[in-house]
Amino acid sequence: MAALVTLRLGYLYPDLLNLYGDRGNILTLVRRIRWRGLDVVVREIGLGERPDFAELDLVFIGGGQDREQALIAEDLAGVKADGLRAAVEAGLPLLAVCGGYQLLGRFYRTGDGRELPGAGVLDLWTEAGKRRMIGNVVIETDLWMEEPRTIVGFENHSGRTFLGPGCRPLGRVRVGGGNNGRDGGEGAVHRSAVGTYLHGPVLPKNPRLADWLLERALERRRGTAGLAPLDDAVEVAAHHAAIERARATRR
Ligand code: GLN
């Protein structure tokens, strides 16, 4: 009998970056792994630690306000950046939300003119704007072919993110502001790394996105995704309810 696969999830700065229930993304991944009869361990990674990112199967970093971002920016761009960048280039799946998403870019210029260094994992940069983008969001993605190709969530950021040629948007905005309120893009994708402004948390209401990340993790680990389908009726109903609510509360 083949040995049971144990997926290793890395959770960056869990005590500093956890806005709007971002931790729910970890809970969703853990559940969806266990429902497939696979095993999982979550490794929490804090300030000063230099983990071997290549040994992990999937990494998550959540959102935070400027204060928390300032506390971790140098650590992320310092002891962690090279290892994380190399692992992502080699195919490590990663999900980054809002504040964490911003700090994986080249830099984040805050409202008071400070420049927080980015880890340079994603080819993008962020500048604070005057107006906050707050509210429900619906985007359409081409990351997978099956319906629903929508991703739903909640955004609350003043940062405007602009993508360089090294990544492409996660989706096109149907409702909400997205990366910068201007170019119609939301989030970023590079190899198996996904950045997004969507809180919620994003994965419970978007099971296809959760499985996209898990498929990439399993492919990298054992050469084939082989992810058994789940009954996602409740999750898909929540997804569609969120789309309706976003349309009804459109700004
Ligand atoms: N401080 C960042 C901004 O406002 C990120 C906020 C967040 O993670 N929600 O743009």
PDB file of C-alpha atoms and ligand atoms in Angstrom:
ATOM      1  CA  MET A   1       0.000   0.000   0.000  1.00  0.00           C
ATOM      2  CA  ALA A   2       1.298   3.477  -0.865  1.00  0.00           C
ATOM      3  CA  ALA A   3       2.315   5.563   2.125  1.00  0.00           C
ATOM      4  CA  LEU A   4      -0.211   8.162   3.205  1.00  0.00           C
ATOM      5  CA  VAL A   5       0.696  11.595   1.848  1.00  0.00           C
ATOM      6  CA  THR A   6       1.180  14.240   4.508  1.00  0.00           C
ATOM      7  CA  LEU A   7       0.924  17.737   3.058  1.00  0.00           C
ATOM      8  CA  ARG A   8       2.958  20.408   4.848  1.00  0.00           C
ATOM      9  CA  LEU A   9       1.277  23.811   4.995  1.00  0.00           C
ATOM     10  CA  GLY A  10       3.357  26.846   5.943  1.00  0.00           C
ATOM     11  CA  TYR A  11       1.450  29.662   7.664  1.00  0.00           C
ATOM     12  CA  LEU A  12       3.466  32.901   7.700  1.00  0.00           C
ATOM     13  CA  TYR A  13       3.093  35.268  10.673  1.00  0.00           C
ATOM     14  CA  PRO A  14      -0.225  33.809  11.970  1.00  0.00           C
ATOM     15  CA  ASP A  15      -0.288  36.120  14.998  1.00  0.00           C
ATOM     16  CA  LEU A  16       0.453  39.314  13.038  1.00  0.00           C
ATOM     17  CA  LEU A  17      -1.375  38.820   9.737  1.00  0.00           C
ATOM     18  CA  ASN A  18      -4.899  37.537  10.347  1.00  0.00           C
ATOM     19  CA  LEU A  19      -7.567  40.009   9.249  1.00  0.00           C
ATOM     20  CA  TYR A  20     -11.242  39.198   8.743  1.00  0.00           C
ATOM     21  CA  GLY A  21     -10.748  35.548   9.572  1.00  0.00           C
ATOM     22  CA  ASP A  22      -7.884  34.926   7.137  1.00  0.00           C
ATOM     23  CA  ARG A  23      -7.039  31.897   9.287  1.00  0.00           C
ATOM     24  CA  GLY A  24     -10.190  30.320   7.810  1.00  0.00           C
ATOM     25  CA  ASN A  25      -8.141  29.726   4.663  1.00  0.00           C
ATOM     26  CA  ILE A  26      -5.867  27.366   6.600  1.00  0.00           C
ATOM     27  CA  LEU A  27      -8.886  25.627   8.166  1.00  0.00           C
ATOM     28  CA  THR A  28     -10.422  25.163   4.710  1.00  0.00           C
ATOM     29  CA  LEU A  29      -7.239  23.681   3.254  1.00  0.00           C
ATOM     30  CA  VAL A  30      -6.834  21.340   6.243  1.00  0.00           C
ATOM     31  CA  ARG A  31     -10.445  20.114   5.951  1.00  0.00           C
ATOM     32  CA  ARG A  32     -10.312  19.626   2.205  1.00  0.00           C
ATOM     33  CA  ILE A  33      -7.074  17.647   2.534  1.00  0.00           C
ATOM     34  CA  ARG A  34      -8.490  15.409   5.309  1.00  0.00           C
ATOM     35  CA  TRP A  35     -11.780  14.879   3.457  1.00  0.00           C
ATOM     36  CA  ARG A  36      -9.624  13.296   0.703  1.00  0.00           C
ATOM     37  CA  GLY A  37      -8.146  10.864   3.207  1.00  0.00           C
ATOM     38  CA  LEU A  38      -4.775  12.628   3.117  1.00  0.00           C
ATOM     39  CA  ASP A  39      -2.870  13.926   6.101  1.00  0.00           C
ATOM     40  CA  VAL A  40      -1.694  17.464   6.819  1.00  0.00           C
ATOM     41  CA  VAL A  41       0.520  19.362   9.228  1.00  0.00           C
ATOM     42  CA  VAL A  42       0.499  23.155   9.649  1.00  0.00           C
ATOM     43  CA  ARG A  43       3.828  24.786  10.347  1.00  0.00           C
ATOM     44  CA  GLU A  44       3.448  28.295  11.771  1.00  0.00           C
ATOM     45  CA  ILE A  45       6.355  30.542  10.758  1.00  0.00           C
ATOM     46  CA  GLY A  46       7.133  33.676  12.755  1.00  0.00           C
ATOM     47  CA  LEU A  47       9.578  36.551  12.821  1.00  0.00           C
ATOM     48  CA  GLY A  48      13.246  35.566  12.620  1.00  0.00           C
ATOM     49  CA  GLU A  49      12.623  32.018  11.372  1.00  0.00           C
ATOM     50  CA  ARG A  50      14.227  30.865   8.162  1.00  0.00           C
ATOM     51  CA  PRO A  51      12.322  27.756   7.097  1.00  0.00           C
ATOM     52  CA  ASP A  52      13.276  25.563   4.165  1.00  0.00           C
ATOM     53  CA  PHE A  53      10.407  26.643   1.900  1.00  0.00           C
ATOM     54  CA  ALA A  54      11.286  23.961  -0.662  1.00  0.00           C
ATOM     55  CA  GLU A  55      10.251  21.350   1.929  1.00  0.00           C
ATOM     56  CA  LEU A  56       6.761  22.808   2.259  1.00  0.00           C
ATOM     57  CA  ASP A  57       3.843  21.910  -0.038  1.00  0.00           C
ATOM     58  CA  LEU A  58       1.830  25.125   0.215  1.00  0.00           C
ATOM     59  CA  VAL A  59       2.337  28.495   1.905  1.00  0.00           C
ATOM     60  CA  PHE A  60      -0.263  30.986   3.122  1.00  0.00           C
ATOM     61  CA  ILE A  61       0.177  34.607   4.214  1.00  0.00           C
ATOM     62  CA  GLY A  62      -2.779  36.740   5.324  1.00  0.00           C
ATOM     63  CA  GLY A  63      -3.665  40.404   5.517  1.00  0.00           C
ATOM     64  CA  GLY A  64      -2.827  43.130   7.993  1.00  0.00           C
ATOM     65  CA  GLN A  65      -2.948  46.860   8.385  1.00  0.00           C
ATOM     66  CA  ASP A  66       0.083  49.079   7.750  1.00  0.00           C
ATOM     67  CA  ARG A  67       1.172  48.730  11.396  1.00  0.00           C
ATOM     68  CA  GLU A  68       1.452  44.942  11.197  1.00  0.00           C
ATOM     69  CA  GLN A  69       2.959  45.156   7.725  1.00  0.00           C
ATOM     70  CA  ALA A  70       5.706  47.446   9.026  1.00  0.00           C
ATOM     71  CA  LEU A  71       6.489  44.873  11.732  1.00  0.00           C
ATOM     72  CA  ILE A  72       7.090  42.036   9.294  1.00  0.00           C
ATOM     73  CA  ALA A  73       8.261  43.733   6.064  1.00  0.00           C
ATOM     74  CA  GLU A  74      11.992  43.615   6.796  1.00  0.00           C
ATOM     75  CA  ASP A  75      11.835  40.060   8.099  1.00  0.00           C
ATOM     76  CA  LEU A  76       9.966  38.878   5.006  1.00  0.00           C
ATOM     77  CA  ALA A  77      12.218  40.781   2.602  1.00  0.00           C
ATOM     78  CA  GLY A  78      15.271  39.742   4.639  1.00  0.00           C
ATOM     79  CA  VAL A  79      15.575  36.238   6.075  1.00  0.00           C
ATOM     80  CA  LYS A  80      12.679  34.744   4.094  1.00  0.00           C
ATOM     81  CA  ALA A  81      12.717  36.321   0.635  1.00  0.00           C
ATOM     82  CA  ASP A  82      15.447  34.306  -1.130  1.00  0.00           C
ATOM     83  CA  GLY A  83      14.169  30.910   0.014  1.00  0.00           C
ATOM     84  CA  LEU A  84      10.544  31.755  -0.689  1.00  0.00           C
ATOM     85  CA  ARG A  85      11.308  33.219  -4.114  1.00  0.00           C
ATOM     86  CA  ALA A  86      13.365  30.198  -5.143  1.00  0.00           C
ATOM     87  CA  ALA A  87      10.660  27.784  -3.964  1.00  0.00           C
ATOM     88  CA  VAL A  88       7.907  29.693  -5.794  1.00  0.00           C
ATOM     89  CA  GLU A  89      10.015  29.720  -8.971  1.00  0.00           C
ATOM     90  CA  ALA A  90      10.337  25.945  -8.560  1.00  0.00           C
ATOM     91  CA  GLY A  91       6.539  25.609  -8.330  1.00  0.00           C
ATOM     92  CA  LEU A  92       5.642  25.967  -4.635  1.00  0.00           C
ATOM     93  CA  PRO A  93       1.919  26.885  -4.390  1.00  0.00           C
ATOM     94  CA  LEU A  94       1.274  29.996  -2.355  1.00  0.00           C
ATOM     95  CA  LEU A  95      -1.771  32.039  -1.384  1.00  0.00           C
ATOM     96  CA  ALA A  96      -1.258  35.633  -0.251  1.00  0.00           C
ATOM     97  CA  VAL A  97      -4.076  37.915   0.880  1.00  0.00           C
ATOM     98  CA  CYS A  98      -4.136  41.724   0.957  1.00  0.00           C
ATOM     99  CA  GLY A  99      -1.351  42.970   3.273  1.00  0.00           C
ATOM    100  CA  GLY A 100       0.668  39.798   2.648  1.00  0.00           C
ATOM    101  CA  TYR A 101      -0.004  40.057  -1.083  1.00  0.00           C
ATOM    102  CA  GLN A 102       1.314  43.627  -1.110  1.00  0.00           C
ATOM    103  CA  LEU A 103       4.506  42.630   0.713  1.00  0.00           C
ATOM    104  CA  LEU A 104       5.340  39.872  -1.762  1.00  0.00           C
ATOM    105  CA  GLY A 105       5.816  42.520  -4.435  1.00  0.00           C
ATOM    106  CA  ARG A 106       8.702  44.922  -4.969  1.00  0.00           C
ATOM    107  CA  PHE A 107       7.617  47.504  -2.363  1.00  0.00           C
ATOM    108  CA  TYR A 108       4.607  49.073  -0.650  1.00  0.00           C
ATOM    109  CA  ARG A 109       4.604  52.874  -0.353  1.00  0.00           C
ATOM    110  CA  THR A 110       2.362  53.781   2.589  1.00  0.00           C
ATOM    111  CA  GLY A 111       0.120  56.840   2.960  1.00  0.00           C
ATOM    112  CA  ASP A 112       2.760  58.635   5.022  1.00  0.00           C
ATOM    113  CA  GLY A 113       5.378  58.175   2.317  1.00  0.00           C
ATOM    114  CA  ARG A 114       7.369  55.313   3.887  1.00  0.00           C
ATOM    115  CA  GLU A 115       8.527  52.591   1.557  1.00  0.00           C
ATOM    116  CA  LEU A 116       8.201  49.104   3.011  1.00  0.00           C
ATOM    117  CA  PRO A 117      10.479  46.620   1.240  1.00  0.00           C
ATOM    118  CA  GLY A 118       8.833  43.746  -0.617  1.00  0.00           C
ATOM    119  CA  ALA A 119      10.064  40.179  -0.887  1.00  0.00           C
ATOM    120  CA  GLY A 120      10.206  40.331  -4.701  1.00  0.00           C
ATOM    121  CA  VAL A 121       8.334  37.044  -5.064  1.00  0.00           C
ATOM    122  CA  LEU A 122       5.671  38.610  -7.296  1.00  0.00           C
ATOM    123  CA  ASP A 123       6.381  41.207  -9.979  1.00  0.00           C
ATOM    124  CA  LEU A 124       4.136  43.988  -8.667  1.00  0.00           C
ATOM    125  CA  TRP A 125       4.235  47.091  -6.507  1.00  0.00           C
ATOM    126  CA  THR A 126       1.751  48.965  -4.317  1.00  0.00           C
ATOM    127  CA  GLU A 127       1.174  52.616  -3.495  1.00  0.00           C
ATOM    128  CA  ALA A 128      -1.322  53.898  -0.931  1.00  0.00           C
ATOM    129  CA  GLY A 129      -4.222  55.868  -2.394  1.00  0.00           C
ATOM    130  CA  LYS A 130      -6.508  58.426  -0.802  1.00  0.00           C
ATOM    131  CA  ARG A 131      -9.774  56.500  -1.113  1.00  0.00           C
ATOM    132  CA  ARG A 132     -10.174  53.080   0.478  1.00  0.00           C
ATOM    133  CA  MET A 133     -11.708  50.353  -1.611  1.00  0.00           C
ATOM    134  CA  ILE A 134     -14.159  48.634   0.700  1.00  0.00           C
ATOM    135  CA  GLY A 135     -16.903  46.168  -0.129  1.00  0.00           C
ATOM    136  CA  ASN A 136     -17.930  42.923  -1.744  1.00  0.00           C
ATOM    137  CA  VAL A 137     -16.071  41.788  -4.840  1.00  0.00           C
ATOM    138  CA  VAL A 138     -16.787  39.412  -7.698  1.00  0.00           C
ATOM    139  CA  ILE A 139     -14.111  38.554 -10.229  1.00  0.00           C
ATOM    140  CA  GLU A 140     -13.967  36.167 -13.159  1.00  0.00           C
ATOM    141  CA  THR A 141     -10.862  34.022 -13.498  1.00  0.00           C
ATOM    142  CA  ASP A 142      -9.332  31.979 -16.293  1.00  0.00           C
ATOM    143  CA  LEU A 143      -7.334  29.849 -13.874  1.00  0.00           C
ATOM    144  CA  TRP A 144      -9.682  26.911 -14.504  1.00  0.00           C
ATOM    145  CA  MET A 145     -12.260  26.038 -17.156  1.00  0.00           C
ATOM    146  CA  GLU A 146     -15.163  24.641 -15.081  1.00  0.00           C
ATOM    147  CA  GLU A 147     -18.042  26.771 -13.772  1.00  0.00           C
ATOM    148  CA  PRO A 148     -18.197  28.687 -11.569  1.00  0.00           C
ATOM    149  CA  ARG A 149     -15.226  30.670 -12.829  1.00  0.00           C
ATOM    150  CA  THR A 150     -16.132  33.461 -10.429  1.00  0.00           C
ATOM    151  CA  ILE A 151     -14.246  34.183  -7.208  1.00  0.00           C
ATOM    152  CA  VAL A 152     -16.032  36.122  -4.463  1.00  0.00           C
ATOM    153  CA  GLY A 153     -14.747  37.969  -1.406  1.00  0.00           C
ATOM    154  CA  PHE A 154     -14.498  41.195   0.541  1.00  0.00           C
ATOM    155  CA  GLU A 155     -11.896  43.913   0.010  1.00  0.00           C
ATOM    156  CA  ASN A 156     -10.736  46.692   2.334  1.00  0.00           C
ATOM    157  CA  HIS A 157      -7.540  48.423   1.242  1.00  0.00           C
ATOM    158  CA  SER A 158      -6.170  51.808   0.332  1.00  0.00           C
ATOM    159  CA  GLY A 159      -3.170  50.322  -1.452  1.00  0.00           C
ATOM    160  CA  ARG A 160      -3.234  50.309  -5.249  1.00  0.00           C
ATOM    161  CA  THR A 161      -1.341  47.421  -6.760  1.00  0.00           C
ATOM    162  CA  PHE A 162       0.138  47.441 -10.248  1.00  0.00           C
ATOM    163  CA  LEU A 163       1.421  44.327 -11.997  1.00  0.00           C
ATOM    164  CA  GLY A 164       4.684  44.058 -13.905  1.00  0.00           C
ATOM    165  CA  PRO A 165       5.161  41.691 -16.848  1.00  0.00           C
ATOM    166  CA  GLY A 166       6.157  38.811 -14.545  1.00  0.00           C
ATOM    167  CA  CYS A 167       2.622  38.062 -13.382  1.00  0.00           C
ATOM    168  CA  ARG A 168      -0.936  38.202 -14.668  1.00  0.00           C
ATOM    169  CA  PRO A 169      -4.158  39.148 -12.869  1.00  0.00           C
ATOM    170  CA  LEU A 170      -6.039  36.425 -10.998  1.00  0.00           C
ATOM    171  CA  GLY A 171      -9.244  37.703 -12.571  1.00  0.00           C
ATOM    172  CA  ARG A 172     -11.238  40.521 -14.117  1.00  0.00           C
ATOM    173  CA  VAL A 173     -13.342  42.616 -11.752  1.00  0.00           C
ATOM    174  CA  ARG A 174     -17.125  42.296 -12.188  1.00  0.00           C
ATOM    175  CA  VAL A 175     -18.028  44.026  -8.899  1.00  0.00           C
ATOM    176  CA  GLY A 176     -15.629  46.019  -6.718  1.00  0.00           C
ATOM    177  CA  GLY A 177     -12.283  47.799  -6.976  1.00  0.00           C
ATOM    178  CA  GLY A 178      -9.665  45.074  -7.401  1.00  0.00           C
ATOM    179  CA  ASN A 179      -5.944  45.789  -7.633  1.00  0.00           C
ATOM    180  CA  ASN A 180      -6.175  49.520  -8.213  1.00  0.00           C
ATOM    181  CA  GLY A 181      -9.730  50.491  -9.194  1.00  0.00           C
ATOM    182  CA  ARG A 182      -8.495  51.399 -12.668  1.00  0.00           C
ATOM    183  CA  ASP A 183      -7.291  48.606 -14.884  1.00  0.00           C
ATOM    184  CA  GLY A 184     -10.005  46.040 -14.098  1.00  0.00           C
ATOM    185  CA  GLY A 185      -7.600  43.436 -12.746  1.00  0.00           C
ATOM    186  CA  GLU A 186      -7.738  41.722  -9.368  1.00  0.00           C
ATOM    187  CA  GLY A 187      -4.951  39.734  -7.763  1.00  0.00           C
ATOM    188  CA  ALA A 188      -1.907  38.208  -9.361  1.00  0.00           C
ATOM    189  CA  VAL A 189      -0.753  34.784 -10.519  1.00  0.00           C
ATOM    190  CA  HIS A 190       2.822  33.660 -11.101  1.00  0.00           C
ATOM    191  CA  ARG A 191       3.489  29.949 -11.553  1.00  0.00           C
ATOM    192  CA  SER A 192       1.497  28.357  -8.675  1.00  0.00           C
ATOM    193  CA  ALA A 193       1.482  31.490  -6.510  1.00  0.00           C
ATOM    194  CA  VAL A 194      -1.742  33.462  -6.136  1.00  0.00           C
ATOM    195  CA  GLY A 195      -2.098  36.901  -4.574  1.00  0.00           C
ATOM    196  CA  THR A 196      -5.448  38.575  -3.991  1.00  0.00           C
ATOM    197  CA  TYR A 197      -7.136  41.358  -2.044  1.00  0.00           C
ATOM    198  CA  LEU A 198     -10.031  39.054  -1.210  1.00  0.00           C
ATOM    199  CA  HIS A 199     -10.740  38.407   2.442  1.00  0.00           C
ATOM    200  CA  GLY A 200     -13.822  36.645   3.638  1.00  0.00           C
ATOM    201  CA  PRO A 201     -11.935  34.372   4.241  1.00  0.00           C
ATOM    202  CA  VAL A 202     -11.662  33.645   0.546  1.00  0.00           C
ATOM    203  CA  LEU A 203     -11.299  29.854   0.386  1.00  0.00           C
ATOM    204  CA  PRO A 204     -14.493  28.598   2.138  1.00  0.00           C
ATOM    205  CA  LYS A 205     -16.700  30.343  -0.456  1.00  0.00           C
ATOM    206  CA  ASN A 206     -14.402  29.538  -3.359  1.00  0.00           C
ATOM    207  CA  PRO A 207     -13.692  25.811  -3.081  1.00  0.00           C
ATOM    208  CA  ARG A 208     -12.417  25.673  -6.656  1.00  0.00           C
ATOM    209  CA  LEU A 209      -9.610  28.073  -5.733  1.00  0.00           C
ATOM    210  CA  ALA A 210      -8.762  25.945  -2.687  1.00  0.00           C
ATOM    211  CA  ASP A 211      -8.607  22.834  -4.863  1.00  0.00           C
ATOM    212  CA  TRP A 212      -6.565  24.585  -7.552  1.00  0.00           C
ATOM    213  CA  LEU A 213      -3.904  25.231  -4.904  1.00  0.00           C
ATOM    214  CA  LEU A 214      -4.137  21.670  -3.546  1.00  0.00           C
ATOM    215  CA  GLU A 215      -3.863  20.216  -7.055  1.00  0.00           C
ATOM    216  CA  ARG A 216      -0.686  22.192  -7.648  1.00  0.00           C
ATOM    217  CA  ALA A 217       0.661  20.997  -4.266  1.00  0.00           C
ATOM    218  CA  LEU A 218      -0.039  17.335  -5.046  1.00  0.00           C
ATOM    219  CA  GLU A 219       1.353  17.574  -8.583  1.00  0.00           C
ATOM    220  CA  ARG A 220       4.566  18.995  -7.222  1.00  0.00           C
ATOM    221  CA  ARG A 221       4.719  16.375  -4.487  1.00  0.00           C
ATOM    222  CA  ARG A 222       3.810  13.183  -6.325  1.00  0.00           C
ATOM    223  CA  GLY A 223       3.607  14.126 -10.010  1.00  0.00           C
ATOM    224  CA  THR A 224      -0.161  13.828 -10.266  1.00  0.00           C
ATOM    225  CA  ALA A 225      -2.974  15.811  -8.625  1.00  0.00           C
ATOM    226  CA  GLY A 226      -5.528  12.985  -8.291  1.00  0.00           C
ATOM    227  CA  LEU A 227      -7.776  15.043  -6.036  1.00  0.00           C
ATOM    228  CA  ALA A 228     -11.047  13.200  -5.353  1.00  0.00           C
ATOM    229  CA  PRO A 229     -14.156  15.357  -5.968  1.00  0.00           C
ATOM    230  CA  LEU A 230     -16.122  16.518  -2.930  1.00  0.00           C
ATOM    231  CA  ASP A 231     -19.788  17.367  -2.505  1.00  0.00           C
ATOM    232  CA  ASP A 232     -19.499  21.160  -2.521  1.00  0.00           C
ATOM    233  CA  ALA A 233     -23.233  21.935  -2.638  1.00  0.00           C
ATOM    234  CA  VAL A 234     -23.125  24.066   0.514  1.00  0.00           C
ATOM    235  CA  GLU A 235     -19.943  25.893  -0.514  1.00  0.00           C
ATOM    236  CA  VAL A 236     -21.274  26.573  -4.021  1.00  0.00           C
ATOM    237  CA  ALA A 237     -24.583  27.843  -2.569  1.00  0.00           C
ATOM    238  CA  ALA A 238     -22.593  30.219  -0.338  1.00  0.00           C
ATOM    239  CA  HIS A 239     -20.596  31.289  -3.387  1.00  0.00           C
ATOM    240  CA  HIS A 240     -23.735  32.148  -5.356  1.00  0.00           C
ATOM    241  CA  ALA A 241     -25.327  33.910  -2.370  1.00  0.00           C
ATOM    242  CA  ALA A 242     -22.183  36.046  -2.101  1.00  0.00           C
ATOM    243  CA  ILE A 243     -22.451  36.962  -5.803  1.00  0.00           C
ATOM    244  CA  GLU A 244     -26.079  38.027  -5.313  1.00  0.00           C
ATOM    245  CA  ARG A 245     -25.175  40.086  -2.270  1.00  0.00           C
ATOM    246  CA  ALA A 246     -22.256  41.743  -4.062  1.00  0.00           C
ATOM    247  CA  ARG A 247     -24.518  42.715  -6.981  1.00  0.00           C
ATOM    248  CA  ALA A 248     -27.175  44.073  -4.580  1.00  0.00           C
ATOM    249  CA  THR A 249     -24.646  46.122  -2.582  1.00  0.00           C
ATOM    250  CA  ARG A 250     -22.635  47.272  -5.598  1.00  0.00           C
ATOM    251  CA  ARG A 251     -20.992  50.631  -4.885  1.00  0.00           C
TER     252      ARG A 251
HETATM  253  N1  GLN B   1      -2.654  48.121   4.745  1.00  0.00           N
HETATM  254  C1  GLN B   1      -3.055  47.686   3.459  1.00  0.00           C
HETATM  255  C2  GLN B   1      -4.004  48.638   2.758  1.00  0.00           C
HETATM  256  O1  GLN B   1      -4.856  49.260   3.366  1.00  0.00           O
HETATM  257  C3  GLN B   1      -3.634  46.279   3.574  1.00  0.00           C
HETATM  258  C4  GLN B   1      -4.890  46.190   4.361  1.00  0.00           C
HETATM  259  C5  GLN B   1      -5.410  44.795   4.491  1.00  0.00           C
HETATM  260  O2  GLN B   1      -4.671  43.796   4.540  1.00  0.00           O
HETATM  261  N2  GLN B   1      -6.735  44.673   4.574  1.00  0.00           N
HETATM  262  O3  GLN B   1      -3.874  48.757   1.548  1.00  0.00           O
END
